Amino acid sequence: MLVSIIRISLVAASWISAIFLPKKSFIKFLPVTFFSACILLVENLLGTSRKWWKVKGGAKASANNALTFIFGPFFVGNIWIFHLTYRKFWLYTLINLLMDMTLAFPLNCLFDKCGLYKLKKFKPIHLFLTAFSYSFLNYGFQRLMDMGKDGAATPSSIPLSHNKRTRS
């Protein structure tokens, strides 16, 4: 019962905070958040099959945990971090460093004690290092997304001299 309450609380608190995000930021950072959510889903599949962690309750409980964390605090938190720090790389790095350390050490210990999961072959330092490295991958992905938008030709940017001339 406690595990279910924690899961519901994590998702609810995350999405309630999303109400305060500007719609423009939410939409702008949605692709990078889906990109990183896909990476975490793959990591979860690998971690489950390689027994990096153990979840009481089997595959269903493991899937519930993954979906709770990925589409709850991680999803909304990723958008918040980008909204508050994007184009301020050092601030982005510092915030991710602090958040990933918080996840890997005190929160990981709390989630273990509450019975959500127990790390086995994957230690807290591995959790921190993978999460922190994903933040750089995410930032690079977002920069590529922005370059694609900035570098695209729009109809108004095409010079008129390229239009076909009619013969008189």
PDB file of N, CA, C and O in Angstrom, residues 32-98:
ATOM      1  N   VAL A  32      12.811  16.721 -26.465  1.00  0.00           N
ATOM      2  CA  VAL A  32      13.989  16.241 -25.742  1.00  0.00           C
ATOM      3  C   VAL A  32      13.570  15.385 -24.549  1.00  0.00           C
ATOM      4  O   VAL A  32      14.244  14.412 -24.206  1.00  0.00           O
ATOM      5  N   THR A  33      12.440  15.708 -23.960  1.00  0.00           N
ATOM      6  CA  THR A  33      11.966  14.923 -22.832  1.00  0.00           C
ATOM      7  C   THR A  33      11.498  13.544 -23.284  1.00  0.00           C
ATOM      8  O   THR A  33      11.787  12.542 -22.632  1.00  0.00           O
ATOM      9  N   PHE A  34      10.820  13.467 -24.417  1.00  0.00           N
ATOM     10  CA  PHE A  34      10.446  12.155 -24.961  1.00  0.00           C
ATOM     11  C   PHE A  34      11.686  11.361 -25.363  1.00  0.00           C
ATOM     12  O   PHE A  34      11.762  10.155 -25.149  1.00  0.00           O
ATOM     13  N   PHE A  35      12.671  12.040 -25.946  1.00  0.00           N
ATOM     14  CA  PHE A  35      13.938  11.393 -26.317  1.00  0.00           C
ATOM     15  C   PHE A  35      14.592  10.750 -25.092  1.00  0.00           C
ATOM     16  O   PHE A  35      14.957   9.581 -25.101  1.00  0.00           O
ATOM     17  N   SER A  36      14.700  11.520 -24.019  1.00  0.00           N
ATOM     18  CA  SER A  36      15.347  10.986 -22.819  1.00  0.00           C
ATOM     19  C   SER A  36      14.477   9.945 -22.113  1.00  0.00           C
ATOM     20  O   SER A  36      15.001   9.005 -21.517  1.00  0.00           O
ATOM     21  N   ALA A  37      13.167  10.070 -22.204  1.00  0.00           N
ATOM     22  CA  ALA A  37      12.288   9.045 -21.634  1.00  0.00           C
ATOM     23  C   ALA A  37      12.489   7.713 -22.359  1.00  0.00           C
ATOM     24  O   ALA A  37      12.507   6.651 -21.719  1.00  0.00           O
ATOM     25  N   CYS A  38      12.678   7.775 -23.676  1.00  0.00           N
ATOM     26  CA  CYS A  38      12.943   6.541 -24.442  1.00  0.00           C
ATOM     27  C   CYS A  38      14.265   5.911 -24.007  1.00  0.00           C
ATOM     28  O   CYS A  38      14.350   4.681 -23.870  1.00  0.00           O
ATOM     29  N   ILE A  39      15.274   6.729 -23.779  1.00  0.00           N
ATOM     30  CA  ILE A  39      16.561   6.210 -23.309  1.00  0.00           C
ATOM     31  C   ILE A  39      16.384   5.523 -21.949  1.00  0.00           C
ATOM     32  O   ILE A  39      16.915   4.435 -21.710  1.00  0.00           O
ATOM     33  N   LEU A  40      15.617   6.136 -21.069  1.00  0.00           N
ATOM     34  CA  LEU A  40      15.384   5.544 -19.748  1.00  0.00           C
ATOM     35  C   LEU A  40      14.565   4.262 -19.831  1.00  0.00           C
ATOM     36  O   LEU A  40      14.795   3.338 -19.050  1.00  0.00           O
ATOM     37  N   LEU A  41      13.638   4.191 -20.756  1.00  0.00           N
ATOM     38  CA  LEU A  41      12.880   2.950 -20.938  1.00  0.00           C
ATOM     39  C   LEU A  41      13.797   1.816 -21.389  1.00  0.00           C
ATOM     40  O   LEU A  41      13.692   0.688 -20.905  1.00  0.00           O
ATOM     41  N   VAL A  42      14.735   2.127 -22.304  1.00  0.00           N
ATOM     42  CA  VAL A  42      15.709   1.122 -22.743  1.00  0.00           C
ATOM     43  C   VAL A  42      16.600   0.722 -21.570  1.00  0.00           C
ATOM     44  O   VAL A  42      16.866  -0.469 -21.352  1.00  0.00           O
ATOM     45  N   GLU A  43      17.051   1.708 -20.805  1.00  0.00           N
ATOM     46  CA  GLU A  43      17.872   1.411 -19.631  1.00  0.00           C
ATOM     47  C   GLU A  43      17.106   0.512 -18.655  1.00  0.00           C
ATOM     48  O   GLU A  43      17.673  -0.419 -18.083  1.00  0.00           O
ATOM     49  N   ASN A  44      15.829   0.786 -18.482  1.00  0.00           N
ATOM     50  CA  ASN A  44      15.020  -0.028 -17.580  1.00  0.00           C
ATOM     51  C   ASN A  44      14.923  -1.471 -18.083  1.00  0.00           C
ATOM     52  O   ASN A  44      15.020  -2.410 -17.292  1.00  0.00           O
ATOM     53  N   LEU A  45      14.742  -1.660 -19.373  1.00  0.00           N
ATOM     54  CA  LEU A  45      14.694  -3.012 -19.934  1.00  0.00           C
ATOM     55  C   LEU A  45      16.023  -3.737 -19.722  1.00  0.00           C
ATOM     56  O   LEU A  45      16.046  -4.904 -19.333  1.00  0.00           O
ATOM     57  N   LEU A  46      17.125  -3.025 -19.959  1.00  0.00           N
ATOM     58  CA  LEU A  46      18.445  -3.615 -19.731  1.00  0.00           C
ATOM     59  C   LEU A  46      18.652  -3.935 -18.253  1.00  0.00           C
ATOM     60  O   LEU A  46      19.142  -5.006 -17.906  1.00  0.00           O
ATOM     61  N   GLY A  47      18.311  -2.987 -17.408  1.00  0.00           N
ATOM     62  CA  GLY A  47      18.505  -3.165 -15.972  1.00  0.00           C
ATOM     63  C   GLY A  47      17.704  -4.313 -15.404  1.00  0.00           C
ATOM     64  O   GLY A  47      18.181  -5.048 -14.535  1.00  0.00           O
ATOM     65  N   THR A  48      16.499  -4.480 -15.906  1.00  0.00           N
ATOM     66  CA  THR A  48      15.657  -5.578 -15.435  1.00  0.00           C
ATOM     67  C   THR A  48      16.226  -6.916 -15.892  1.00  0.00           C
ATOM     68  O   THR A  48      16.335  -7.854 -15.101  1.00  0.00           O
ATOM     69  N   SER A  49      16.605  -7.001 -17.171  1.00  0.00           N
ATOM     70  CA  SER A  49      17.110  -8.279 -17.693  1.00  0.00           C
ATOM     71  C   SER A  49      18.483  -8.636 -17.127  1.00  0.00           C
ATOM     72  O   SER A  49      18.802  -9.807 -16.963  1.00  0.00           O
ATOM     73  N   ARG A  50      19.291  -7.631 -16.802  1.00  0.00           N
ATOM     74  CA  ARG A  50      20.638  -7.885 -16.261  1.00  0.00           C
ATOM     75  C   ARG A  50      20.685  -7.861 -14.737  1.00  0.00           C
ATOM     76  O   ARG A  50      21.756  -7.895 -14.148  1.00  0.00           O
ATOM     77  N   LYS A  51      19.507  -7.728 -14.140  1.00  0.00           N
ATOM     78  CA  LYS A  51      19.360  -7.754 -12.677  1.00  0.00           C
ATOM     79  C   LYS A  51      20.210  -6.684 -11.975  1.00  0.00           C
ATOM     80  O   LYS A  51      20.881  -6.940 -10.996  1.00  0.00           O
ATOM     81  N   TRP A  52      20.152  -5.458 -12.523  1.00  0.00           N
ATOM     82  CA  TRP A  52      20.855  -4.350 -11.902  1.00  0.00           C
ATOM     83  C   TRP A  52      20.148  -3.926 -10.621  1.00  0.00           C
ATOM     84  O   TRP A  52      20.740  -3.320  -9.740  1.00  0.00           O
ATOM     85  N   TRP A  53      18.840  -4.192 -10.558  1.00  0.00           N
ATOM     86  CA  TRP A  53      18.052  -3.873  -9.385  1.00  0.00           C
ATOM     87  C   TRP A  53      16.959  -4.918  -9.234  1.00  0.00           C
ATOM     88  O   TRP A  53      16.700  -5.705 -10.144  1.00  0.00           O
ATOM     89  N   LYS A  54      16.313  -4.889  -8.075  1.00  0.00           N
ATOM     90  CA  LYS A  54      15.236  -5.844  -7.802  1.00  0.00           C
ATOM     91  C   LYS A  54      14.019  -5.067  -7.341  1.00  0.00           C
ATOM     92  O   LYS A  54      14.135  -4.141  -6.533  1.00  0.00           O
ATOM     93  N   VAL A  55      12.872  -5.463  -7.862  1.00  0.00           N
ATOM     94  CA  VAL A  55      11.611  -4.844  -7.469  1.00  0.00           C
ATOM     95  C   VAL A  55      10.694  -5.946  -6.950  1.00  0.00           C
ATOM     96  O   VAL A  55      10.471  -6.937  -7.651  1.00  0.00           O
ATOM     97  N   LYS A  56      10.199  -5.765  -5.727  1.00  0.00           N
ATOM     98  CA  LYS A  56       9.250  -6.737  -5.175  1.00  0.00           C
ATOM     99  C   LYS A  56       7.949  -6.651  -5.978  1.00  0.00           C
ATOM    100  O   LYS A  56       7.466  -5.568  -6.261  1.00  0.00           O
ATOM    101  N   GLY A  57       7.421  -7.818  -6.328  1.00  0.00           N
ATOM    102  CA  GLY A  57       6.166  -7.837  -7.067  1.00  0.00           C
ATOM    103  C   GLY A  57       6.337  -8.227  -8.520  1.00  0.00           C
ATOM    104  O   GLY A  57       5.369  -8.274  -9.263  1.00  0.00           O
ATOM    105  N   GLY A  58       7.562  -8.468  -8.942  1.00  0.00           N
ATOM    106  CA  GLY A  58       7.809  -8.966 -10.284  1.00  0.00           C
ATOM    107  C   GLY A  58       7.728  -7.930 -11.390  1.00  0.00           C
ATOM    108  O   GLY A  58       7.920  -6.732 -11.165  1.00  0.00           O
ATOM    109  N   ALA A  59       7.413  -8.413 -12.593  1.00  0.00           N
ATOM    110  CA  ALA A  59       7.442  -7.581 -13.797  1.00  0.00           C
ATOM    111  C   ALA A  59       6.421  -6.440 -13.740  1.00  0.00           C
ATOM    112  O   ALA A  59       6.710  -5.320 -14.174  1.00  0.00           O
ATOM    113  N   LYS A  60       5.237  -6.713 -13.195  1.00  0.00           N
ATOM    114  CA  LYS A  60       4.204  -5.672 -13.124  1.00  0.00           C
ATOM    115  C   LYS A  60       4.655  -4.519 -12.224  1.00  0.00           C
ATOM    116  O   LYS A  60       4.533  -3.348 -12.583  1.00  0.00           O
ATOM    117  N   ALA A  61       5.185  -4.839 -11.068  1.00  0.00           N
ATOM    118  CA  ALA A  61       5.663  -3.804 -10.141  1.00  0.00           C
ATOM    119  C   ALA A  61       6.852  -3.056 -10.744  1.00  0.00           C
ATOM    120  O   ALA A  61       6.964  -1.835 -10.587  1.00  0.00           O
ATOM    121  N   SER A  62       7.715  -3.773 -11.435  1.00  0.00           N
ATOM    122  CA  SER A  62       8.865  -3.144 -12.083  1.00  0.00           C
ATOM    123  C   SER A  62       8.415  -2.157 -13.160  1.00  0.00           C
ATOM    124  O   SER A  62       8.928  -1.037 -13.252  1.00  0.00           O
ATOM    125  N   ALA A  63       7.435  -2.571 -13.960  1.00  0.00           N
ATOM    126  CA  ALA A  63       6.900  -1.682 -14.996  1.00  0.00           C
ATOM    127  C   ALA A  63       6.215  -0.466 -14.375  1.00  0.00           C
ATOM    128  O   ALA A  63       6.380   0.668 -14.855  1.00  0.00           O
ATOM    129  N   ASN A  64       5.468  -0.686 -13.292  1.00  0.00           N
ATOM    130  CA  ASN A  64       4.816   0.435 -12.602  1.00  0.00           C
ATOM    131  C   ASN A  64       5.841   1.430 -12.070  1.00  0.00           C
ATOM    132  O   ASN A  64       5.646   2.643 -12.184  1.00  0.00           O
ATOM    133  N   ASN A  65       6.929   0.930 -11.490  1.00  0.00           N
ATOM    134  CA  ASN A  65       7.983   1.819 -11.003  1.00  0.00           C
ATOM    135  C   ASN A  65       8.593   2.614 -12.143  1.00  0.00           C
ATOM    136  O   ASN A  65       8.788   3.826 -12.031  1.00  0.00           O
ATOM    137  N   ALA A  66       8.936   1.919 -13.224  1.00  0.00           N
ATOM    138  CA  ALA A  66       9.572   2.591 -14.358  1.00  0.00           C
ATOM    139  C   ALA A  66       8.669   3.690 -14.905  1.00  0.00           C
ATOM    140  O   ALA A  66       9.118   4.825 -15.115  1.00  0.00           O
ATOM    141  N   LEU A  67       7.413   3.368 -15.109  1.00  0.00           N
ATOM    142  CA  LEU A  67       6.487   4.359 -15.656  1.00  0.00           C
ATOM    143  C   LEU A  67       6.260   5.513 -14.682  1.00  0.00           C
ATOM    144  O   LEU A  67       6.151   6.669 -15.100  1.00  0.00           O
ATOM    145  N   THR A  68       6.230   5.202 -13.388  1.00  0.00           N
ATOM    146  CA  THR A  68       6.067   6.248 -12.379  1.00  0.00           C
ATOM    147  C   THR A  68       7.227   7.237 -12.421  1.00  0.00           C
ATOM    148  O   THR A  68       7.013   8.451 -12.486  1.00  0.00           O
ATOM    149  N   PHE A  69       8.442   6.734 -12.374  1.00  0.00           N
ATOM    150  CA  PHE A  69       9.613   7.621 -12.338  1.00  0.00           C
ATOM    151  C   PHE A  69       9.832   8.337 -13.667  1.00  0.00           C
ATOM    152  O   PHE A  69      10.098   9.535 -13.692  1.00  0.00           O
ATOM    153  N   ILE A  70       9.711   7.605 -14.772  1.00  0.00           N
ATOM    154  CA  ILE A  70      10.019   8.191 -16.081  1.00  0.00           C
ATOM    155  C   ILE A  70       8.970   9.219 -16.492  1.00  0.00           C
ATOM    156  O   ILE A  70       9.313  10.308 -16.951  1.00  0.00           O
ATOM    157  N   PHE A  71       7.685   8.884 -16.351  1.00  0.00           N
ATOM    158  CA  PHE A  71       6.641   9.797 -16.811  1.00  0.00           C
ATOM    159  C   PHE A  71       6.054  10.644 -15.689  1.00  0.00           C
ATOM    160  O   PHE A  71       5.069  11.343 -15.891  1.00  0.00           O
ATOM    161  N   GLY A  72       6.691  10.609 -14.544  1.00  0.00           N
ATOM    162  CA  GLY A  72       6.312  11.456 -13.419  1.00  0.00           C
ATOM    163  C   GLY A  72       7.400  12.485 -13.177  1.00  0.00           C
ATOM    164  O   GLY A  72       7.574  13.417 -13.966  1.00  0.00           O
ATOM    165  N   PRO A  73       8.185  12.314 -12.111  1.00  0.00           N
ATOM    166  CA  PRO A  73       9.176  13.329 -11.739  1.00  0.00           C
ATOM    167  C   PRO A  73      10.244  13.573 -12.803  1.00  0.00           C
ATOM    168  O   PRO A  73      10.647  14.717 -13.020  1.00  0.00           O
ATOM    169  N   PHE A  74      10.699  12.529 -13.484  1.00  0.00           N
ATOM    170  CA  PHE A  74      11.733  12.751 -14.488  1.00  0.00           C
ATOM    171  C   PHE A  74      11.203  13.583 -15.649  1.00  0.00           C
ATOM    172  O   PHE A  74      11.836  14.546 -16.085  1.00  0.00           O
ATOM    173  N   PHE A  75      10.046  13.226 -16.157  1.00  0.00           N
ATOM    174  CA  PHE A  75       9.479  13.885 -17.322  1.00  0.00           C
ATOM    175  C   PHE A  75       9.249  15.371 -17.059  1.00  0.00           C
ATOM    176  O   PHE A  75       9.749  16.232 -17.778  1.00  0.00           O
ATOM    177  N   VAL A  76       8.519  15.660 -16.006  1.00  0.00           N
ATOM    178  CA  VAL A  76       8.200  17.052 -15.685  1.00  0.00           C
ATOM    179  C   VAL A  76       9.451  17.788 -15.196  1.00  0.00           C
ATOM    180  O   VAL A  76       9.685  18.945 -15.570  1.00  0.00           O
ATOM    181  N   GLY A  77      10.269  17.113 -14.409  1.00  0.00           N
ATOM    182  CA  GLY A  77      11.510  17.735 -13.924  1.00  0.00           C
ATOM    183  C   GLY A  77      12.446  18.114 -15.057  1.00  0.00           C
ATOM    184  O   GLY A  77      13.091  19.175 -15.018  1.00  0.00           O
ATOM    185  N   ASN A  78      12.529  17.279 -16.069  1.00  0.00           N
ATOM    186  CA  ASN A  78      13.377  17.570 -17.224  1.00  0.00           C
ATOM    187  C   ASN A  78      12.915  18.851 -17.923  1.00  0.00           C
ATOM    188  O   ASN A  78      13.728  19.713 -18.266  1.00  0.00           O
ATOM    189  N   ILE A  79      11.615  18.992 -18.104  1.00  0.00           N
ATOM    190  CA  ILE A  79      11.084  20.202 -18.734  1.00  0.00           C
ATOM    191  C   ILE A  79      11.343  21.420 -17.855  1.00  0.00           C
ATOM    192  O   ILE A  79      11.758  22.478 -18.343  1.00  0.00           O
ATOM    193  N   TRP A  80      11.146  21.277 -16.543  1.00  0.00           N
ATOM    194  CA  TRP A  80      11.412  22.394 -15.629  1.00  0.00           C
ATOM    195  C   TRP A  80      12.882  22.830 -15.691  1.00  0.00           C
ATOM    196  O   TRP A  80      13.187  24.021 -15.739  1.00  0.00           O
ATOM    197  N   ILE A  81      13.780  21.859 -15.655  1.00  0.00           N
ATOM    198  CA  ILE A  81      15.208  22.198 -15.684  1.00  0.00           C
ATOM    199  C   ILE A  81      15.564  22.912 -16.977  1.00  0.00           C
ATOM    200  O   ILE A  81      16.269  23.926 -16.970  1.00  0.00           O
ATOM    201  N   PHE A  82      15.080  22.415 -18.088  1.00  0.00           N
ATOM    202  CA  PHE A  82      15.342  23.095 -19.355  1.00  0.00           C
ATOM    203  C   PHE A  82      14.718  24.487 -19.366  1.00  0.00           C
ATOM    204  O   PHE A  82      15.351  25.447 -19.812  1.00  0.00           O
ATOM    205  N   HIS A  83      13.498  24.607 -18.888  1.00  0.00           N
ATOM    206  CA  HIS A  83      12.833  25.907 -18.855  1.00  0.00           C
ATOM    207  C   HIS A  83      13.643  26.929 -18.048  1.00  0.00           C
ATOM    208  O   HIS A  83      13.801  28.076 -18.461  1.00  0.00           O
ATOM    209  N   LEU A  84      14.163  26.513 -16.911  1.00  0.00           N
ATOM    210  CA  LEU A  84      14.860  27.438 -16.014  1.00  0.00           C
ATOM    211  C   LEU A  84      16.314  27.697 -16.403  1.00  0.00           C
ATOM    212  O   LEU A  84      16.870  28.742 -16.025  1.00  0.00           O
ATOM    213  N   THR A  85      16.935  26.767 -17.138  1.00  0.00           N
ATOM    214  CA  THR A  85      18.388  26.886 -17.328  1.00  0.00           C
ATOM    215  C   THR A  85      18.867  26.833 -18.774  1.00  0.00           C
ATOM    216  O   THR A  85      20.061  27.006 -19.004  1.00  0.00           O
ATOM    217  N   TYR A  86      17.992  26.598 -19.729  1.00  0.00           N
ATOM    218  CA  TYR A  86      18.478  26.396 -21.098  1.00  0.00           C
ATOM    219  C   TYR A  86      19.198  27.628 -21.624  1.00  0.00           C
ATOM    220  O   TYR A  86      18.782  28.743 -21.378  1.00  0.00           O
ATOM    221  N   ARG A  87      20.272  27.389 -22.333  1.00  0.00           N
ATOM    222  CA  ARG A  87      21.216  28.384 -22.876  1.00  0.00           C
ATOM    223  C   ARG A  87      22.082  28.999 -21.774  1.00  0.00           C
ATOM    224  O   ARG A  87      22.767  29.982 -21.995  1.00  0.00           O
ATOM    225  N   LYS A  88      22.029  28.427 -20.589  1.00  0.00           N
ATOM    226  CA  LYS A  88      22.926  28.774 -19.488  1.00  0.00           C
ATOM    227  C   LYS A  88      23.579  27.456 -19.081  1.00  0.00           C
ATOM    228  O   LYS A  88      23.225  26.863 -18.067  1.00  0.00           O
ATOM    229  N   PHE A  89      24.533  26.992 -19.903  1.00  0.00           N
ATOM    230  CA  PHE A  89      25.069  25.639 -19.784  1.00  0.00           C
ATOM    231  C   PHE A  89      25.600  25.322 -18.394  1.00  0.00           C
ATOM    232  O   PHE A  89      25.352  24.240 -17.868  1.00  0.00           O
ATOM    233  N   TRP A  90      26.329  26.242 -17.792  1.00  0.00           N
ATOM    234  CA  TRP A  90      26.917  25.949 -16.476  1.00  0.00           C
ATOM    235  C   TRP A  90      25.846  25.825 -15.410  1.00  0.00           C
ATOM    236  O   TRP A  90      25.939  24.988 -14.514  1.00  0.00           O
ATOM    237  N   LEU A  91      24.807  26.629 -15.505  1.00  0.00           N
ATOM    238  CA  LEU A  91      23.696  26.516 -14.562  1.00  0.00           C
ATOM    239  C   LEU A  91      22.956  25.192 -14.784  1.00  0.00           C
ATOM    240  O   LEU A  91      22.613  24.494 -13.825  1.00  0.00           O
ATOM    241  N   TYR A  92      22.738  24.846 -16.048  1.00  0.00           N
ATOM    242  CA  TYR A  92      22.107  23.564 -16.394  1.00  0.00           C
ATOM    243  C   TYR A  92      22.914  22.401 -15.809  1.00  0.00           C
ATOM    244  O   TYR A  92      22.357  21.490 -15.199  1.00  0.00           O
ATOM    245  N   THR A  93      24.232  22.451 -15.978  1.00  0.00           N
ATOM    246  CA  THR A  93      25.106  21.392 -15.467  1.00  0.00           C
ATOM    247  C   THR A  93      25.059  21.326 -13.947  1.00  0.00           C
ATOM    248  O   THR A  93      24.960  20.236 -13.370  1.00  0.00           O
ATOM    249  N   LEU A  94      25.109  22.473 -13.296  1.00  0.00           N
ATOM    250  CA  LEU A  94      25.068  22.514 -11.829  1.00  0.00           C
ATOM    251  C   LEU A  94      23.747  21.960 -11.292  1.00  0.00           C
ATOM    252  O   LEU A  94      23.744  21.146 -10.360  1.00  0.00           O
ATOM    253  N   ILE A  95      22.640  22.380 -11.871  1.00  0.00           N
ATOM    254  CA  ILE A  95      21.328  21.893 -11.417  1.00  0.00           C
ATOM    255  C   ILE A  95      21.225  20.381 -11.615  1.00  0.00           C
ATOM    256  O   ILE A  95      20.762  19.660 -10.734  1.00  0.00           O
ATOM    257  N   ASN A  96      21.675  19.887 -12.773  1.00  0.00           N
ATOM    258  CA  ASN A  96      21.638  18.445 -13.017  1.00  0.00           C
ATOM    259  C   ASN A  96      22.559  17.695 -12.065  1.00  0.00           C
ATOM    260  O   ASN A  96      22.212  16.609 -11.595  1.00  0.00           O
ATOM    261  N   LEU A  97      23.712  18.252 -11.787  1.00  0.00           N
ATOM    262  CA  LEU A  97      24.632  17.635 -10.838  1.00  0.00           C
ATOM    263  C   LEU A  97      23.957  17.478  -9.477  1.00  0.00           C
ATOM    264  O   LEU A  97      23.966  16.395  -8.885  1.00  0.00           O
ATOM    265  N   LEU A  98      23.324  18.541  -9.002  1.00  0.00           N
ATOM    266  CA  LEU A  98      22.657  18.504  -7.699  1.00  0.00           C
ATOM    267  C   LEU A  98      21.459  17.554  -7.693  1.00  0.00           C
ATOM    268  O   LEU A  98      21.286  16.771  -6.752  1.00  0.00           O
TER     269      LEU A  98
END
